[in-house]
Each structure stands twice: as structure tokens, then as C-alpha cells.
mmCIF file of C-alpha atoms in Angstrom:
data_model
loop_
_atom_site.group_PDB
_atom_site.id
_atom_site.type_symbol
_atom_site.label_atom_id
_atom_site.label_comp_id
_atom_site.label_asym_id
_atom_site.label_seq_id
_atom_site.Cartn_x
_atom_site.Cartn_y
_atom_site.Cartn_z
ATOM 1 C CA UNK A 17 -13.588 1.625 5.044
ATOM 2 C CA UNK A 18 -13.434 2.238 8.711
ATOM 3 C CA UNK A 19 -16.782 1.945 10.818
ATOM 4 C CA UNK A 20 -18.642 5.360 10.488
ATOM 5 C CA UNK A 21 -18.457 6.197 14.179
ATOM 6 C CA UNK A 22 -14.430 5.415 14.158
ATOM 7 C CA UNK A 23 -14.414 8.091 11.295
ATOM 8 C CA UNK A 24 -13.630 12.143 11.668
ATOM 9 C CA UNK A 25 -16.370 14.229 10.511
ATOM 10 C CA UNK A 26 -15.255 16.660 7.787
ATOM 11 C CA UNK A 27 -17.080 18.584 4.818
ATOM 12 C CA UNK A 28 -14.413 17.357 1.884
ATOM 13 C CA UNK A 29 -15.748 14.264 1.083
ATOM 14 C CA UNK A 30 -14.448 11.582 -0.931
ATOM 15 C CA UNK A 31 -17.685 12.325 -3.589
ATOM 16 C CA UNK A 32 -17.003 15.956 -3.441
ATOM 17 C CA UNK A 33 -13.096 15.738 -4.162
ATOM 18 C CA UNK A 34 -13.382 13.378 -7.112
ATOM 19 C CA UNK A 35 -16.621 15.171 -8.459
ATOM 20 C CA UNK A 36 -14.376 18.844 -8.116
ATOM 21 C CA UNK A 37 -11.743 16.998 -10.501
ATOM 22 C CA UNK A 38 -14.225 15.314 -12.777
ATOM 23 C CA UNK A 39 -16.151 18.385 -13.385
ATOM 24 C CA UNK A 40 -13.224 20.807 -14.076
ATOM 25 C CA UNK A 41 -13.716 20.802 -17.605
ATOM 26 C CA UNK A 42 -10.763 18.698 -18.827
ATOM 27 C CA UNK A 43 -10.272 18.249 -22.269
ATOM 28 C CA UNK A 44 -11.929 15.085 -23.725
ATOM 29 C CA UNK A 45 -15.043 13.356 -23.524
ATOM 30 C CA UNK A 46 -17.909 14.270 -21.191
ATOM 31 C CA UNK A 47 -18.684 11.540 -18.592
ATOM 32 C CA UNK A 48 -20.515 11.352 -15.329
ATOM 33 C CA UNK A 49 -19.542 12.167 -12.034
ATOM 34 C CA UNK A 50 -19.858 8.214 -11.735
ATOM 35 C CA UNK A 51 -17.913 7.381 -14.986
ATOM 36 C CA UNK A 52 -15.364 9.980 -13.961
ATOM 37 C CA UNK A 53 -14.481 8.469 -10.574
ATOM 38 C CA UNK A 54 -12.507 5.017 -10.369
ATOM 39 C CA UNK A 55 -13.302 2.175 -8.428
ATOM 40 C CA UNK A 56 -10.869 3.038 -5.622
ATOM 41 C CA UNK A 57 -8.633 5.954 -5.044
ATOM 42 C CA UNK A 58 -5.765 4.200 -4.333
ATOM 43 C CA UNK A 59 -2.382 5.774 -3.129
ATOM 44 C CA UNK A 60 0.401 3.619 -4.249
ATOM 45 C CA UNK A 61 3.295 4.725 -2.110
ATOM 46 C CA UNK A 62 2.339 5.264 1.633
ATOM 47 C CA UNK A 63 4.993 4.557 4.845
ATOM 48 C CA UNK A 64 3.816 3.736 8.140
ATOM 49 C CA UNK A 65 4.519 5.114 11.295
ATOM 50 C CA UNK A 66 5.556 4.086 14.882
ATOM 51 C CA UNK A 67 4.201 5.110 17.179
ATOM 52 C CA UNK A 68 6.036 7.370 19.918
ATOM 53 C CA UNK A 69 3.071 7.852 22.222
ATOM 54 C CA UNK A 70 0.402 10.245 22.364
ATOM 55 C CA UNK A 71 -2.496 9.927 19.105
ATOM 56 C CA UNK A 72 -1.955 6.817 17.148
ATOM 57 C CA UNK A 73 -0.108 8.167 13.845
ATOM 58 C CA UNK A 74 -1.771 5.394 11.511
ATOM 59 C CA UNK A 75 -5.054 6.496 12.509
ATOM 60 C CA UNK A 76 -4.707 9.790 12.085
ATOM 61 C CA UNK A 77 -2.799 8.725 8.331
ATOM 62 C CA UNK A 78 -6.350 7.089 7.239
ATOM 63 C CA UNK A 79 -8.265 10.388 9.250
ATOM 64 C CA UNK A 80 -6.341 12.441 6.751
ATOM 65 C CA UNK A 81 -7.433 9.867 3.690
ATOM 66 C CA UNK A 82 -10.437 9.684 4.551
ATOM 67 C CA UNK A 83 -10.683 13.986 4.164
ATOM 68 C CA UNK A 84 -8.879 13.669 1.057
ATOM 69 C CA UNK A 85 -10.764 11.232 -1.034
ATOM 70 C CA UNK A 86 -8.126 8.125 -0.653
ATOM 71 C CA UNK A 87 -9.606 4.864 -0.402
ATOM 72 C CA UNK A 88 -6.508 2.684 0.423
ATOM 73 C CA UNK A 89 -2.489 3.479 0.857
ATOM 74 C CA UNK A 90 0.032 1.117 0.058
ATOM 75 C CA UNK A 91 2.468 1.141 3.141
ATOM 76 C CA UNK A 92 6.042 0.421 3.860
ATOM 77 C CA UNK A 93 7.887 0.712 7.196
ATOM 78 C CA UNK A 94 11.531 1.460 6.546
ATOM 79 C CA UNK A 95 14.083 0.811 9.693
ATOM 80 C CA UNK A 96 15.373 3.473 11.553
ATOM 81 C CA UNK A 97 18.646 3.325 9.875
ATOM 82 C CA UNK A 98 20.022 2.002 6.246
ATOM 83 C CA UNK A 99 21.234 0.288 5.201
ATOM 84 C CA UNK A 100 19.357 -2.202 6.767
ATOM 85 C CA UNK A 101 20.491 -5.833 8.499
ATOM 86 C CA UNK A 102 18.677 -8.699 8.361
ATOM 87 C CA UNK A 103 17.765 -8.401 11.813
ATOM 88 C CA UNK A 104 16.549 -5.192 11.516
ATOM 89 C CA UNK A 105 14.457 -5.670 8.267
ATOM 90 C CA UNK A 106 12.783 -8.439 9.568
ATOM 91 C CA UNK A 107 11.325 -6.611 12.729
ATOM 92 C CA UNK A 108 10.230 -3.811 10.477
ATOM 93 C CA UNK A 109 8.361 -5.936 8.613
ATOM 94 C CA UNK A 110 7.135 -7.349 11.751
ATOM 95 C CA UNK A 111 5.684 -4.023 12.888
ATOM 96 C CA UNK A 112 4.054 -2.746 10.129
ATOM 97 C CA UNK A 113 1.868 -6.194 9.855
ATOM 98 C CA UNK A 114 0.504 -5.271 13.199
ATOM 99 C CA UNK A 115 -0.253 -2.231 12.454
ATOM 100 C CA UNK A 116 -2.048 -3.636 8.810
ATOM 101 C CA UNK A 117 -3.788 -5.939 10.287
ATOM 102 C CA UNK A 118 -5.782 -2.676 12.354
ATOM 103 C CA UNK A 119 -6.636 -1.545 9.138
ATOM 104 C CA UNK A 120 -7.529 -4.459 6.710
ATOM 105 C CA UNK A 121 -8.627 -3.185 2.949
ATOM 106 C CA UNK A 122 -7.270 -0.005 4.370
ATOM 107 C CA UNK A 123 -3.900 0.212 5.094
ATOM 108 C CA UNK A 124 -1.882 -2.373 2.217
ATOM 109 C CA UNK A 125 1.735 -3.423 3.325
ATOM 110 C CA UNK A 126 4.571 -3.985 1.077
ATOM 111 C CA UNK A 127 7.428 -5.907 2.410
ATOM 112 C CA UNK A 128 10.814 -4.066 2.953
ATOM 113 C CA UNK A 129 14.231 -5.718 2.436
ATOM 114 C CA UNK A 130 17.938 -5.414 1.854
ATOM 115 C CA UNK A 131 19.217 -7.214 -1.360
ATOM 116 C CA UNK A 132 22.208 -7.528 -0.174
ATOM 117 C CA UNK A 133 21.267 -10.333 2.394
ATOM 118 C CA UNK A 134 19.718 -12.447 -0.934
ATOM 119 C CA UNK A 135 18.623 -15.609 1.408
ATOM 120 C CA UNK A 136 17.187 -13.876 4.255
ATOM 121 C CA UNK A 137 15.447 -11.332 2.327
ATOM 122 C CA UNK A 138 13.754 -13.764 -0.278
ATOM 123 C CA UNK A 139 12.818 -15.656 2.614
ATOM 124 C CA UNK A 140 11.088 -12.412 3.986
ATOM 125 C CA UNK A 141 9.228 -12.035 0.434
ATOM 126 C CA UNK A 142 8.052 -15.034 0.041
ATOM 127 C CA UNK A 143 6.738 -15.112 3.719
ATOM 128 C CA UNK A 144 5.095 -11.873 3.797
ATOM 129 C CA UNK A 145 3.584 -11.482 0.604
ATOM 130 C CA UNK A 146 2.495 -15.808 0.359
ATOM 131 C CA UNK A 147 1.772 -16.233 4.039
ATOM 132 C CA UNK A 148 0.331 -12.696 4.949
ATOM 133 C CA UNK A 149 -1.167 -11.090 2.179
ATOM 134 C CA UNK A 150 1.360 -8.210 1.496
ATOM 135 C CA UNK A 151 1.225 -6.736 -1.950
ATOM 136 C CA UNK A 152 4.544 -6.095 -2.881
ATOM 137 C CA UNK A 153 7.945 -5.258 -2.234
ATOM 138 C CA UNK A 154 9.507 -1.678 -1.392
ATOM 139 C CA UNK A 155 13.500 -1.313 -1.610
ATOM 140 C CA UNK A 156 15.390 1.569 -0.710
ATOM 141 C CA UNK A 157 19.109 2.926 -1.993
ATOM 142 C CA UNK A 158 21.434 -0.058 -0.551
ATOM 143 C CA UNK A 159 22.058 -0.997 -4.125
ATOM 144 C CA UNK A 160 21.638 0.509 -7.399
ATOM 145 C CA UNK A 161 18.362 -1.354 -9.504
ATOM 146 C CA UNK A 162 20.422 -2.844 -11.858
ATOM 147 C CA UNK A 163 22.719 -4.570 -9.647
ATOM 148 C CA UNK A 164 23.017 -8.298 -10.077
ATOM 149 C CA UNK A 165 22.578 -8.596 -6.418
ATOM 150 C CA UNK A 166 18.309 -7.512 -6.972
ATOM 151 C CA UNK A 167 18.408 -10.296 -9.862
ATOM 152 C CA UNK A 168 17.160 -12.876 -7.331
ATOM 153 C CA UNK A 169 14.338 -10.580 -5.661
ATOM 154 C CA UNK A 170 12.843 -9.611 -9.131
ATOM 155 C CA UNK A 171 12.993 -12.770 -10.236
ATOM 156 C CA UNK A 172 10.953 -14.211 -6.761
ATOM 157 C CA UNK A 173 8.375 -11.337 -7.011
ATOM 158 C CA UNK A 174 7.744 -12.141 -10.939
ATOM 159 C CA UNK A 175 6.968 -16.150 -9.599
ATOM 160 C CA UNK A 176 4.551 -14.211 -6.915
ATOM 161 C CA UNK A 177 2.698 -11.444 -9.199
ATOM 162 C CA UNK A 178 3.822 -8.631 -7.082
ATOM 163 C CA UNK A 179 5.520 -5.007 -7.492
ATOM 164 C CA UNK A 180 8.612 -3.454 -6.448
ATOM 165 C CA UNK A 181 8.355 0.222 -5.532
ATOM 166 C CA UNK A 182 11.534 1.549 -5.963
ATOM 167 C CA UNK A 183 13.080 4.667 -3.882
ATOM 168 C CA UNK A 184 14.300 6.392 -6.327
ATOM 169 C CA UNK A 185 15.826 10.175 -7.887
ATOM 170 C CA UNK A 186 18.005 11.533 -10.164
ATOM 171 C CA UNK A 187 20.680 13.697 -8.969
ATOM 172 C CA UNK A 188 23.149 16.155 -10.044
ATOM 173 C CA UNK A 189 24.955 16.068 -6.879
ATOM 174 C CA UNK A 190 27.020 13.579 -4.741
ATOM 175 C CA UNK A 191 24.864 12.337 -2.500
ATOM 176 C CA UNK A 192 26.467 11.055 0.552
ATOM 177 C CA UNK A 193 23.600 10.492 2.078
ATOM 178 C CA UNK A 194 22.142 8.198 -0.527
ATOM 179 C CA UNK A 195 25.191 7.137 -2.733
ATOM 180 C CA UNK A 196 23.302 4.391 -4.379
ATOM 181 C CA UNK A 197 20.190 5.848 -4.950
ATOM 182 C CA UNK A 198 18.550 4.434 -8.184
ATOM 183 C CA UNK A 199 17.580 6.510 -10.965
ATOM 184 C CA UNK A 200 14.679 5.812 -13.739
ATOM 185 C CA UNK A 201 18.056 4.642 -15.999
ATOM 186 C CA UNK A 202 19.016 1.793 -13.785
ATOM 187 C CA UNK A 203 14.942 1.020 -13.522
ATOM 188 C CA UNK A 204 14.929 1.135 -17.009
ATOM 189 C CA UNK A 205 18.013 -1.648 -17.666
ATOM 190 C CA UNK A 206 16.469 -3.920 -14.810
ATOM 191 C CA UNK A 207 13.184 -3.678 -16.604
ATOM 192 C CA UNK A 208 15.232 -4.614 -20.084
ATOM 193 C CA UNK A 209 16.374 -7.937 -18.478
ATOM 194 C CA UNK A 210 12.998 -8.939 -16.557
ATOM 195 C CA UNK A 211 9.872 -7.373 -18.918
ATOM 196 C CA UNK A 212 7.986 -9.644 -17.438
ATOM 197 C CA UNK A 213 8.240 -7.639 -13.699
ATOM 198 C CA UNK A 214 6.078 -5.189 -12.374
ATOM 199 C CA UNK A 215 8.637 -2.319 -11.180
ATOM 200 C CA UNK A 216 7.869 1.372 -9.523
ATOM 201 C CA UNK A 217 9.921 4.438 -10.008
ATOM 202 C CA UNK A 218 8.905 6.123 -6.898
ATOM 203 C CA UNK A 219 8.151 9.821 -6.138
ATOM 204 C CA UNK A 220 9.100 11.596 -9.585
ATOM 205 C CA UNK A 221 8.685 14.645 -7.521
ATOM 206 C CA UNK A 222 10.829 13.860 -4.916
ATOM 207 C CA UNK A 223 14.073 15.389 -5.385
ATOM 208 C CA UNK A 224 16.355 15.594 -8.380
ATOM 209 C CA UNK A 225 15.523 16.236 -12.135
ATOM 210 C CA UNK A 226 12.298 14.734 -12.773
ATOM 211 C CA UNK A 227 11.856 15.492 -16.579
ATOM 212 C CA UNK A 228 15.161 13.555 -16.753
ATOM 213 C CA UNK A 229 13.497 10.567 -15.149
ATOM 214 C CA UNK A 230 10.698 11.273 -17.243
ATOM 215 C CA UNK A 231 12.654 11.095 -20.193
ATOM 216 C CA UNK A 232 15.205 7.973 -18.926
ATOM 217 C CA UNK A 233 11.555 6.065 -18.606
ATOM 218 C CA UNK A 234 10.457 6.573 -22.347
ATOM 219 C CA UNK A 235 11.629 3.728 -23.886
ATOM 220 C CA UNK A 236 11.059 1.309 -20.721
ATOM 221 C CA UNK A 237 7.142 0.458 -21.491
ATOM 222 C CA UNK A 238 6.716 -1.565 -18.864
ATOM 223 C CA UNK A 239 7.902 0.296 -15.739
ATOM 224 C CA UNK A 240 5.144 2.972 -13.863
ATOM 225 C CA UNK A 241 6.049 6.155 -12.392
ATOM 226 C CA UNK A 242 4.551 7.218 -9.652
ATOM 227 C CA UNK A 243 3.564 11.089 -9.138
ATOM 228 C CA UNK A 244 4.649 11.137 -4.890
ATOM 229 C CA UNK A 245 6.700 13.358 -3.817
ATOM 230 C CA UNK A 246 6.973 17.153 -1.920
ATOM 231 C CA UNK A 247 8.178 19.275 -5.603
ATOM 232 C CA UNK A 248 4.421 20.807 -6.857
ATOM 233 C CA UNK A 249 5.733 22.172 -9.923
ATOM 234 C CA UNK A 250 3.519 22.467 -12.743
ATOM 235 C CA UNK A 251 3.480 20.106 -15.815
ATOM 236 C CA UNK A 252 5.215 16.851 -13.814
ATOM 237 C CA UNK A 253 1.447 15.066 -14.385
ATOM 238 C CA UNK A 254 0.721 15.930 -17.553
ATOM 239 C CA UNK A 255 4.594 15.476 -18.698
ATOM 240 C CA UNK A 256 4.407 11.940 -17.143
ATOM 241 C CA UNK A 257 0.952 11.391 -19.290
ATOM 242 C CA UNK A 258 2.391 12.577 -22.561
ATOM 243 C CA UNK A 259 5.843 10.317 -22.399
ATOM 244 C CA UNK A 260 5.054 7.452 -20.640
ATOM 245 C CA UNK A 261 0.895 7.449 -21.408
ATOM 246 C CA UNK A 262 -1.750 7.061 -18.381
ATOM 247 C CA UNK A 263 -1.544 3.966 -18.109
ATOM 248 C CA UNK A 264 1.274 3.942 -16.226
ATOM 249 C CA UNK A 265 1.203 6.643 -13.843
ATOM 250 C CA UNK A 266 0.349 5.700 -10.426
ATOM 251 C CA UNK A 267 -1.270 8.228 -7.913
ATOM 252 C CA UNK A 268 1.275 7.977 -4.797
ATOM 253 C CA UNK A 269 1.547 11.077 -1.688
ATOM 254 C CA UNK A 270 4.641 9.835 0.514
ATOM 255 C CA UNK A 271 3.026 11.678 3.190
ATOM 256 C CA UNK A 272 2.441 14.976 1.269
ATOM 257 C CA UNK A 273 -0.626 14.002 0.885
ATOM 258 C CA UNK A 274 -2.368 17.791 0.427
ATOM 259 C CA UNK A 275 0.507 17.915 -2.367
ATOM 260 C CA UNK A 276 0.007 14.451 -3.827
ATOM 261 C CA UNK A 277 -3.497 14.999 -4.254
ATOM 262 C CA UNK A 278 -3.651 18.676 -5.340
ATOM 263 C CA UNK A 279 -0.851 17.770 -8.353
ATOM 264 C CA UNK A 280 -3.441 15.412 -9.563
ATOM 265 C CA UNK A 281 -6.539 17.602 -9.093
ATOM 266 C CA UNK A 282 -4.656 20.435 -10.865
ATOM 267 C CA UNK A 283 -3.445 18.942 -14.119
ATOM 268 C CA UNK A 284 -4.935 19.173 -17.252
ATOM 269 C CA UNK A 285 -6.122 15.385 -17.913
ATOM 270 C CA UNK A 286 -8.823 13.848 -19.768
ATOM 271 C CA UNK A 287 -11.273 12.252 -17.087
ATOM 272 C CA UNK A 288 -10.086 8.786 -18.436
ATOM 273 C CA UNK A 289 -7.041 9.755 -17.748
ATOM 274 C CA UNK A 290 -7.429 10.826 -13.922
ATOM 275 C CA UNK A 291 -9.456 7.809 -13.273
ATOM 276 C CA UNK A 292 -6.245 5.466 -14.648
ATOM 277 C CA UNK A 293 -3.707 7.218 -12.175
ATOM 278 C CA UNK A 294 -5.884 7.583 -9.486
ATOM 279 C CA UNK A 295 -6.818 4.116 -8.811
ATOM 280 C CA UNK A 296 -7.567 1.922 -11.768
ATOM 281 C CA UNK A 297 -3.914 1.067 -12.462
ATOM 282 C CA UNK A 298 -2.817 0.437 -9.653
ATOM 283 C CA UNK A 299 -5.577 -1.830 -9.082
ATOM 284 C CA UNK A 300 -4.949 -3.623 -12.037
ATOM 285 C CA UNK A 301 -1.439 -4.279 -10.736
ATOM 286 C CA UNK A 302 -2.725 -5.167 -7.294
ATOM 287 C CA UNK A 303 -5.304 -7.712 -9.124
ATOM 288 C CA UNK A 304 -2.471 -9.632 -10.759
ATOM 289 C CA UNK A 305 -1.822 -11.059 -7.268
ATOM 290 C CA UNK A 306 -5.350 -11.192 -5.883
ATOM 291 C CA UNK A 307 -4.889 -8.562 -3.695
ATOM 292 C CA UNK A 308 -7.661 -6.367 -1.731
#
């Protein structure tokens, strides 16, 4: 956590936001406000910004965590445009260790590539995530998941104990702006030939048919889904819980945070339940590594 005079003052604290949702009267056993809360709040899919002058944007990200309850965000820094060079990924990953290593425990960086360049960018993984501490990988829509080219990268973050977050949505429209995006079917074949790899579906709520993903994910038992995303409709939680099961769905914001966290607050969960997505799984993933 950050030093207490570095911190904003508010009057939502982290106790009072996780007491709120332990005490709503959820169906299942009764536990404490201490039973009901897990270790760490932990947002699994986080970017971070750079900064264009004026207030620092990363502070002001763990300002507004700190109001909402979040004990650590797992960060990416995407370049500027995609799909992404070699060149380009490499100083993005550059970046946002700079800007991790103002926030250590806080911020958590994953390391962003472009399977397409397979030397460069296992080179990157293997550097970032051995060298520096990152805690996995985040890839965006240059390829579909189950592309042979991503072969190679699962295989190097299985050898490290890491996760790949994957951008990802279903569609029912061309695209053109992401014409490879990956859906929770291509997640679901990659995760067929490599069971042994920890892969995301990111942001079921952002965009696209999410009971479909829902759905596509069913019979793929070891990918998570992650609850990020800007769509608040109700049900995506508890849909996600009865499918897939709690124990893999992963509390994530990509910066709608209010959103993120309200989704979770609102559904109907058993308090074991909340405490799994809200940080205990993800910290089991993040302890496969060693990570903090």
C-alpha cells in the first residue's frame, strides 16, 4: 500500500466496501466480515497510462483503488498503434516498468507483445517476466488465439508459470477495426492443445455477446473469464458463476472501475464465492510464479 500521507482521504474505505458486499445477505453460509473478505482485492486486468502532463495518471489510477477497495491492478501498456512492431512493443514495455517500479506490490505489469515477431517477442517474455518480475503476458487482436503463430509464446509462459490475458469479444459484426479479435472459441481450442497454460478471456463485458462467450467457455475447464468491461447488464456475474463455477472468474475493471466493482457488489453470490473472484484466484494464479 502507498505511505498514508501519499494517500487521498475518502470515507469509502476498503473495510467498508468489502463489509457492504459481505453483509448483503447472499445466499449461503454466514461468515464474518473477516471470513467474507479475501486476502487481496486484486484487479486482474488494469492498463497503464502515459503521461501527457499535468496530474500523474497512475497515481490518480491507485487514488481511485484505493476509494474503491482494490488492493493491486494488474497493468499492461499497449502501443499507440496495432498492430504493434518489435520496436514499438519493446519501448512499451519499457515504459510501463518505470512506471511499476513507482508502485511496487501496487501496480503489477504484464508484458505486451506481438506474436507475430516469435523471436523478438519471446525474448521480451522471458526478459520481463525472469529478469523483472512481471506477472504475465497481455496480447491484443494481431492474431486470432488459436493461431500456430501464439504456439511458441504459450508454450514459453507454461516453462515460466505465468498467464496470458487475452483481448478478447465476440462479435456479430465485421470488425474492421479489430479483424482478428479472439473470441472465448479460439481461447477454448488453444486451451485444448496446451491444458497445462494459464489463459484469460478478457472483459466478458466488453463488447459483443457475452452469454455466447459464456457458453463457448463451458467445456474449456481450464481457461478464467474475467468480469472487465463497460456493459453493466444484470446476470453476466452470476451467469459466469453458474457455467464456468467461481473458481474461475477473475475480478478485472479495464478502467471502469465504478462499473467493474459495482457488477461484483451487485450480484447475487455466496460470500465464498465473492471472495474467489475478487482476489483469491487470481492470487492463486499469481502464486504459481511467486509473484507479489
Amino acid at each position: 500500500m502507498l505511505p498514508t500521507e501519499t494517500r487521498m482521504p475518502h470515507t469509502f474505505s476498503r473495510r467498508s466496501f468489502l463489509g457492504s458486499a459481505a453483509a448483503a445477505g447472499f445466499a449461503g453460509p454466514t461468515l464474518s466480515a473477516a471470513e467474507a473478505r479475501p486476502a487481496r482485492v486484486i484487479d486482474c486486468h488494469a492498463h497503464f497510462y502515459r503521461s501527457t502532463g499535468g496530474r500523474d495518471p497512475n497515481r490518480m489510477l491507485v487514488e481511485a483503488a484505493d476509494k474503491l477497495g482494490i488492493d493491486q491492478l494488474c497493468c499492461s501498456l499497449l502501443t499507440a498503434r496495432r498492430p504493434a512492431t518489435a520496436d514499438q512493443f519493446r519501448e512499451a514495455n519499457a515504459h510501463a516498468w518505470e512506471i511499476a517500479k513507482r508502485f511496487p506490490g501496487r501496480l503489477l505489469p504484464y508484458v505486451y507483445v506481438n506474436a507475430g515477431y516469435t523471436r523478438e517477442a519471446v525474448e521480451e517474455i522471458r526478459r520481463y517476466v525472469e529478469d523483472r518480475g512481471f506477472i504475465g503476458l497481455k496480447v491484443y487482436n494481431e492474431y486470432w488465439a488459436n493461431e500456430p503463430v501464439f504456439y511458441p509464446i504459450v508454450e514459453t509462459v507454461i516453462q515460466l508459470r505465468v498467464p496470458i490475458l487475452f483481448h478478447a469479444g465476440h462479435m456479430h459484426f465485421y470488425n474492421e477495426q479489430q479483424p482478428r479479435i479472439s473470441d472465448g472459441g479460439h481461447i477454448a481450442e488453444l486451451a485444448k492443445r496446451y491444458p497445462e497454460a494459464m489463459l484469460i478471456c478478457g472483459h466478458v463485458n466488453g463488447g459483443g455477446d457475452w452469454e455466447w462467450t459464456i457458453k463457448a467457455l463451458r467445456n474449456a475447464p481450464t481457461v478464467y473469464l474475467d468480469t472487465s468491461g463497460s456493459v453493466v447488464d444484470e446476470g453476466v456475474v452470476e451467469m459466469c458463476v453458474e457455467l464456468l463455477g467461481a473458481d474461475r472468474v477473475l475480478f478485472g475493471c479495464d478502467m471502469s472501475m465504478t462499473a467493474g466493482v459495482g457488477k461484483v457488489r451487485a450480484a447475487q453470490l455466496s460470500p465464498q464465492d465473492r471472495r474467489k473472484i475478487l482476489g483469491d484466484n487470481m492470487a492463486a494464479i499469481l502464486s504459481k510464479r511467486g509473484s507479489r
